[in-house]
Amino acid sequence: MPMLILVRHGRSTANTAGILAGWTPGVALDERGTAQAASLPGRLAGVPLAAAVTSPLQRCRETLAPLLAARPELPLHPDDRIGECHYGDWSGRKLAELADEPLMNIVQQHPSAAAFPGGESMRAMHARAVEAVRDWNASIEREHGADAAYLMCSHGDIIKALVADALGLHLDLFQRISVEPCSVTAIRYTPTRPFLVRLGDTGDFAGLAPREENTGDRGGDAAVGGDAGAP
């Protein structure tokens, strides 16, 4: 079965502002995110790709633009199922403000029971993303063979949920996983089980340095939607 290359979008204006973007339109890459996207073709130069699948949101499309320019033959397929979680009434709000919401403890400790007001549940987000991967695995293998690799550009919570599925982890444990902006995660699927080959690889270790400030995470809590990465 195919190799899935998961790319989280580059750092966005919402990431640096500490805002939970969700499906809010007009959220673009910031200057650092644009530079991260520009480095993607070189980072993936040794990987033959059969196709690229993307969240329809602007920040993901902007992340893939340099790669598509470098590989004009690479087909691109938008798929709503790997779009960001629908955070509903939480969309567009500051993460620091949301930290005081009672629901945040559920999101952190028992995400399989969390449903966002006016939005979707994390369980539904997880289910649609996993379904998308299963469908694309079958399609890519059918058209390009079992050794093919393909890319998906998506969002922090989606990628964490897919990693949890690959590792056989309950969704309630997915907040223990971290993927930085424009990081590359690779999962090799087989008929019996997936193998996590790379996790959150940014090509450097700047993200391990102590942070001078944070943008919404609270100590041991996970940044909902994904954090802003290294400064």
mmCIF file of C-alpha atoms in Angstrom:
data_model
loop_
_atom_site.group_PDB
_atom_site.id
_atom_site.type_symbol
_atom_site.label_atom_id
_atom_site.label_comp_id
_atom_site.label_asym_id
_atom_site.label_seq_id
_atom_site.Cartn_x
_atom_site.Cartn_y
_atom_site.Cartn_z
ATOM 1 C CA MET A 1 0.000 0.000 0.000
ATOM 2 C CA PRO A 2 1.152 3.602 -0.554
ATOM 3 C CA MET A 3 3.345 5.903 1.498
ATOM 4 C CA LEU A 4 1.483 8.963 2.772
ATOM 5 C CA ILE A 5 3.488 12.179 3.175
ATOM 6 C CA LEU A 6 1.603 14.529 5.494
ATOM 7 C CA VAL A 7 2.572 18.203 5.426
ATOM 8 C CA ARG A 8 1.148 20.685 7.883
ATOM 9 C CA HIS A 9 0.651 24.106 6.289
ATOM 10 C CA GLY A 10 3.326 26.737 6.894
ATOM 11 C CA ARG A 11 3.042 29.214 9.729
ATOM 12 C CA SER A 12 -0.003 31.415 9.263
ATOM 13 C CA THR A 13 -1.067 34.858 10.398
ATOM 14 C CA ALA A 14 -3.506 33.148 12.789
ATOM 15 C CA ASN A 15 -0.702 31.038 14.319
ATOM 16 C CA THR A 16 1.374 34.076 15.204
ATOM 17 C CA ALA A 17 -1.651 36.015 16.460
ATOM 18 C CA GLY A 18 -2.688 33.137 18.737
ATOM 19 C CA ILE A 19 -6.083 32.836 17.025
ATOM 20 C CA LEU A 20 -8.017 29.625 16.397
ATOM 21 C CA ALA A 21 -8.602 30.027 12.675
ATOM 22 C CA GLY A 22 -10.728 27.019 11.787
ATOM 23 C CA TRP A 23 -12.410 27.635 8.447
ATOM 24 C CA THR A 24 -12.217 31.438 8.736
ATOM 25 C CA PRO A 25 -11.519 32.729 5.200
ATOM 26 C CA GLY A 26 -8.511 34.854 4.352
ATOM 27 C CA VAL A 27 -6.011 33.223 6.729
ATOM 28 C CA ALA A 28 -2.743 33.336 4.803
ATOM 29 C CA LEU A 29 0.848 32.310 5.436
ATOM 30 C CA ASP A 30 2.961 34.879 7.238
ATOM 31 C CA GLU A 31 6.506 35.765 6.139
ATOM 32 C CA ARG A 32 8.042 32.770 7.895
ATOM 33 C CA GLY A 33 5.327 30.456 6.560
ATOM 34 C CA THR A 34 6.025 31.655 3.024
ATOM 35 C CA ALA A 35 9.722 30.862 3.508
ATOM 36 C CA GLN A 36 8.834 27.440 4.905
ATOM 37 C CA ALA A 37 6.691 26.717 1.847
ATOM 38 C CA ALA A 38 9.512 27.832 -0.456
ATOM 39 C CA SER A 39 11.823 25.238 1.123
ATOM 40 C CA LEU A 40 9.386 22.364 0.629
ATOM 41 C CA PRO A 41 10.360 21.472 -2.972
ATOM 42 C CA GLY A 42 13.989 21.023 -1.924
ATOM 43 C CA ARG A 43 13.116 19.008 1.159
ATOM 44 C CA LEU A 44 10.990 16.617 -0.901
ATOM 45 C CA ALA A 45 13.219 16.586 -3.993
ATOM 46 C CA GLY A 46 14.159 12.928 -3.523
ATOM 47 C CA VAL A 47 10.576 11.719 -3.107
ATOM 48 C CA PRO A 48 8.613 10.770 -6.249
ATOM 49 C CA LEU A 49 4.996 11.784 -5.699
ATOM 50 C CA ALA A 50 2.027 10.351 -7.547
ATOM 51 C CA ALA A 51 -0.399 13.061 -6.443
ATOM 52 C CA ALA A 52 -1.015 15.855 -3.966
ATOM 53 C CA VAL A 53 -4.205 16.155 -1.933
ATOM 54 C CA THR A 54 -4.976 19.360 -0.057
ATOM 55 C CA SER A 55 -7.315 20.934 2.405
ATOM 56 C CA PRO A 56 -9.226 23.597 0.454
ATOM 57 C CA LEU A 57 -8.157 26.337 2.884
ATOM 58 C CA GLN A 58 -5.920 29.159 1.680
ATOM 59 C CA ARG A 59 -2.978 28.455 3.981
ATOM 60 C CA CYS A 60 -2.658 24.906 2.664
ATOM 61 C CA ARG A 61 -2.900 25.960 -0.983
ATOM 62 C CA GLU A 62 -0.235 28.617 -0.407
ATOM 63 C CA THR A 63 2.014 26.019 1.231
ATOM 64 C CA LEU A 64 1.819 23.748 -1.810
ATOM 65 C CA ALA A 65 2.207 26.515 -4.413
ATOM 66 C CA PRO A 66 6.046 26.325 -4.635
ATOM 67 C CA LEU A 67 5.987 22.519 -4.820
ATOM 68 C CA LEU A 68 3.416 22.598 -7.617
ATOM 69 C CA ALA A 69 5.441 25.222 -9.459
ATOM 70 C CA ALA A 70 8.495 22.946 -9.220
ATOM 71 C CA ARG A 71 6.466 19.909 -10.311
ATOM 72 C CA PRO A 72 3.890 21.156 -12.836
ATOM 73 C CA GLU A 73 3.006 17.573 -13.717
ATOM 74 C CA LEU A 74 1.856 16.789 -10.147
ATOM 75 C CA PRO A 75 -1.961 16.516 -9.997
ATOM 76 C CA LEU A 76 -3.643 18.407 -7.155
ATOM 77 C CA HIS A 77 -6.898 17.211 -5.554
ATOM 78 C CA PRO A 78 -8.772 19.329 -2.987
ATOM 79 C CA ASP A 79 -10.595 17.276 -0.337
ATOM 80 C CA ASP A 80 -12.818 18.877 2.296
ATOM 81 C CA ARG A 81 -12.404 15.819 4.515
ATOM 82 C CA ILE A 82 -8.855 16.847 5.406
ATOM 83 C CA GLY A 83 -9.854 20.465 6.008
ATOM 84 C CA GLU A 84 -9.456 21.973 9.465
ATOM 85 C CA CYS A 85 -11.796 21.013 12.283
ATOM 86 C CA HIS A 86 -15.004 23.058 12.206
ATOM 87 C CA TYR A 87 -14.564 24.949 15.461
ATOM 88 C CA GLY A 88 -17.883 26.740 15.094
ATOM 89 C CA ASP A 89 -18.350 29.593 17.570
ATOM 90 C CA TRP A 90 -14.728 29.217 18.670
ATOM 91 C CA SER A 91 -13.412 30.142 15.212
ATOM 92 C CA GLY A 92 -11.584 33.454 15.091
ATOM 93 C CA ARG A 93 -11.217 33.719 18.874
ATOM 94 C CA LYS A 94 -7.980 34.115 20.821
ATOM 95 C CA LEU A 95 -6.592 30.883 22.239
ATOM 96 C CA ALA A 96 -5.673 32.699 25.461
ATOM 97 C CA GLU A 97 -9.330 33.642 25.878
ATOM 98 C CA LEU A 98 -10.553 30.121 25.050
ATOM 99 C CA ALA A 99 -8.243 28.672 27.707
ATOM 100 C CA ASP A 100 -10.789 29.679 30.362
ATOM 101 C CA GLU A 101 -13.696 27.922 28.657
ATOM 102 C CA PRO A 102 -14.832 24.757 30.522
ATOM 103 C CA LEU A 103 -14.887 22.900 27.204
ATOM 104 C CA MET A 104 -11.121 23.383 26.859
ATOM 105 C CA ASN A 105 -10.487 20.817 29.597
ATOM 106 C CA ILE A 106 -12.578 18.309 27.633
ATOM 107 C CA VAL A 107 -10.665 19.131 24.435
ATOM 108 C CA GLN A 108 -7.394 18.500 26.267
ATOM 109 C CA GLN A 109 -8.264 15.487 28.414
ATOM 110 C CA HIS A 110 -11.171 13.723 26.680
ATOM 111 C CA PRO A 111 -11.249 14.973 23.056
ATOM 112 C CA SER A 112 -13.407 12.083 21.870
ATOM 113 C CA ALA A 113 -16.218 13.669 23.913
ATOM 114 C CA ALA A 114 -15.551 17.249 22.747
ATOM 115 C CA ALA A 115 -17.964 18.978 20.379
ATOM 116 C CA PHE A 116 -17.495 22.636 19.478
ATOM 117 C CA PRO A 117 -20.553 24.902 19.826
ATOM 118 C CA GLY A 118 -21.919 25.562 16.360
ATOM 119 C CA GLY A 119 -19.233 23.282 14.878
ATOM 120 C CA GLU A 120 -18.340 19.596 14.802
ATOM 121 C CA SER A 121 -17.065 17.059 17.269
ATOM 122 C CA MET A 122 -13.434 16.010 17.332
ATOM 123 C CA ARG A 123 -14.660 12.453 16.858
ATOM 124 C CA ALA A 124 -16.316 13.464 13.557
ATOM 125 C CA MET A 125 -13.165 15.306 12.463
ATOM 126 C CA HIS A 126 -11.106 12.193 13.154
ATOM 127 C CA ALA A 127 -13.534 9.912 11.296
ATOM 128 C CA ARG A 128 -13.659 11.997 8.119
ATOM 129 C CA ALA A 129 -9.875 12.370 7.960
ATOM 130 C CA VAL A 130 -9.282 8.636 8.405
ATOM 131 C CA GLU A 131 -11.927 7.864 5.780
ATOM 132 C CA ALA A 132 -10.193 10.244 3.350
ATOM 133 C CA VAL A 133 -6.834 8.508 3.833
ATOM 134 C CA ARG A 134 -8.344 5.056 3.358
ATOM 135 C CA ASP A 135 -10.036 6.185 0.142
ATOM 136 C CA TRP A 136 -6.902 7.869 -1.212
ATOM 137 C CA ASN A 137 -4.719 4.878 -0.310
ATOM 138 C CA ALA A 138 -6.950 2.647 -2.401
ATOM 139 C CA SER A 139 -7.105 5.116 -5.291
ATOM 140 C CA ILE A 140 -3.346 5.764 -5.392
ATOM 141 C CA GLU A 141 -2.529 2.047 -5.204
ATOM 142 C CA ARG A 142 -5.018 1.255 -7.925
ATOM 143 C CA GLU A 143 -3.640 3.912 -10.298
ATOM 144 C CA HIS A 144 0.065 4.011 -9.395
ATOM 145 C CA GLY A 145 0.910 0.763 -7.634
ATOM 146 C CA ALA A 146 1.557 -0.360 -4.086
ATOM 147 C CA ASP A 147 4.952 1.390 -3.817
ATOM 148 C CA ALA A 148 3.659 4.848 -4.741
ATOM 149 C CA ALA A 149 3.915 7.866 -2.468
ATOM 150 C CA TYR A 150 1.486 10.761 -2.310
ATOM 151 C CA LEU A 151 1.222 13.961 -0.302
ATOM 152 C CA MET A 152 -1.531 15.509 1.810
ATOM 153 C CA CYS A 153 -1.332 19.114 3.013
ATOM 154 C CA SER A 154 -3.538 19.594 6.042
ATOM 155 C CA HIS A 155 -3.767 21.011 9.578
ATOM 156 C CA GLY A 156 -2.344 20.249 13.000
ATOM 157 C CA ASP A 157 -5.320 18.505 14.582
ATOM 158 C CA ILE A 158 -6.044 16.513 11.412
ATOM 159 C CA ILE A 159 -2.460 15.262 11.153
ATOM 160 C CA LYS A 160 -2.306 14.420 14.859
ATOM 161 C CA ALA A 161 -5.539 12.433 14.507
ATOM 162 C CA LEU A 162 -4.140 10.515 11.530
ATOM 163 C CA VAL A 163 -0.932 9.734 13.415
ATOM 164 C CA ALA A 164 -2.976 8.473 16.375
ATOM 165 C CA ASP A 165 -4.927 6.212 14.014
ATOM 166 C CA ALA A 166 -1.710 4.877 12.481
ATOM 167 C CA LEU A 167 -0.291 4.105 15.928
ATOM 168 C CA GLY A 168 -3.495 2.456 17.142
ATOM 169 C CA LEU A 169 -3.980 5.180 19.768
ATOM 170 C CA HIS A 170 -7.365 6.204 21.102
ATOM 171 C CA LEU A 171 -8.346 9.725 20.061
ATOM 172 C CA ASP A 172 -8.143 10.725 23.728
ATOM 173 C CA LEU A 173 -4.353 10.372 23.448
ATOM 174 C CA PHE A 174 -3.857 12.433 20.297
ATOM 175 C CA GLN A 175 -3.070 15.644 22.197
ATOM 176 C CA ARG A 176 0.252 14.028 23.163
ATOM 177 C CA ILE A 177 1.379 14.392 19.534
ATOM 178 C CA SER A 178 2.906 17.611 18.203
ATOM 179 C CA VAL A 179 3.493 18.697 14.585
ATOM 180 C CA GLU A 180 5.006 22.090 13.776
ATOM 181 C CA PRO A 181 4.120 24.277 10.777
ATOM 182 C CA CYS A 182 5.393 22.888 7.472
ATOM 183 C CA SER A 183 6.617 19.740 9.204
ATOM 184 C CA VAL A 184 6.635 16.460 7.293
ATOM 185 C CA THR A 185 5.117 13.291 8.722
ATOM 186 C CA ALA A 186 5.279 10.027 6.785
ATOM 187 C CA ILE A 187 3.116 6.927 7.239
ATOM 188 C CA ARG A 188 3.694 3.747 5.264
ATOM 189 C CA TYR A 189 0.546 1.662 4.986
ATOM 190 C CA THR A 190 0.552 -2.115 4.552
ATOM 191 C CA PRO A 191 -2.322 -4.616 4.317
ATOM 192 C CA THR A 192 -1.949 -5.474 8.012
ATOM 193 C CA ARG A 193 -0.801 -2.280 9.765
ATOM 194 C CA PRO A 194 0.646 1.193 9.187
ATOM 195 C CA PHE A 195 4.188 2.243 10.114
ATOM 196 C CA LEU A 196 5.038 5.752 11.298
ATOM 197 C CA VAL A 197 8.250 6.559 9.408
ATOM 198 C CA ARG A 198 8.649 10.281 10.195
ATOM 199 C CA LEU A 199 6.889 12.521 12.692
ATOM 200 C CA GLY A 200 6.864 16.314 12.545
ATOM 201 C CA ASP A 201 10.206 16.567 10.721
ATOM 202 C CA THR A 202 11.082 20.221 10.054
ATOM 203 C CA GLY A 203 14.690 19.584 9.061
ATOM 204 C CA ASP A 204 16.051 21.522 12.028
ATOM 205 C CA PHE A 205 15.873 21.532 15.813
ATOM 206 C CA ALA A 206 14.974 25.171 16.455
ATOM 207 C CA GLY A 207 11.615 24.035 17.793
ATOM 208 C CA LEU A 208 13.377 22.419 20.749
ATOM 209 C CA ALA A 209 14.700 25.746 22.050
ATOM 210 C CA PRO A 210 12.906 27.288 25.072
ATOM 211 C CA ARG A 211 10.108 29.636 24.068
ATOM 212 C CA GLU A 212 10.205 33.231 25.274
ATOM 213 C CA GLU A 213 6.454 33.478 24.918
ATOM 214 C CA ASN A 214 3.523 31.248 24.036
ATOM 215 C CA THR A 215 0.449 31.844 21.919
ATOM 216 C CA GLY A 216 -2.307 30.097 23.771
ATOM 217 C CA ASP A 217 -0.953 26.845 25.179
ATOM 218 C CA ARG A 218 -1.135 26.416 28.960
ATOM 219 C CA GLY A 219 1.793 24.553 30.389
ATOM 220 C CA GLY A 220 1.172 20.908 29.592
ATOM 221 C CA ASP A 221 -1.872 21.553 27.411
ATOM 222 C CA ALA A 222 -1.807 21.085 23.654
ATOM 223 C CA ALA A 223 -2.309 24.051 21.352
ATOM 224 C CA VAL A 224 -5.721 23.477 19.761
ATOM 225 C CA GLY A 225 -5.330 23.613 15.996
ATOM 226 C CA GLY A 226 -1.525 23.407 16.330
ATOM 227 C CA ASP A 227 1.034 25.878 17.650
ATOM 228 C CA ALA A 228 3.108 28.444 15.764
ATOM 229 C CA GLY A 229 6.309 26.407 15.845
ATOM 230 C CA ALA A 230 9.832 27.732 16.307
ATOM 231 C CA PRO A 231 10.226 31.534 16.367
#
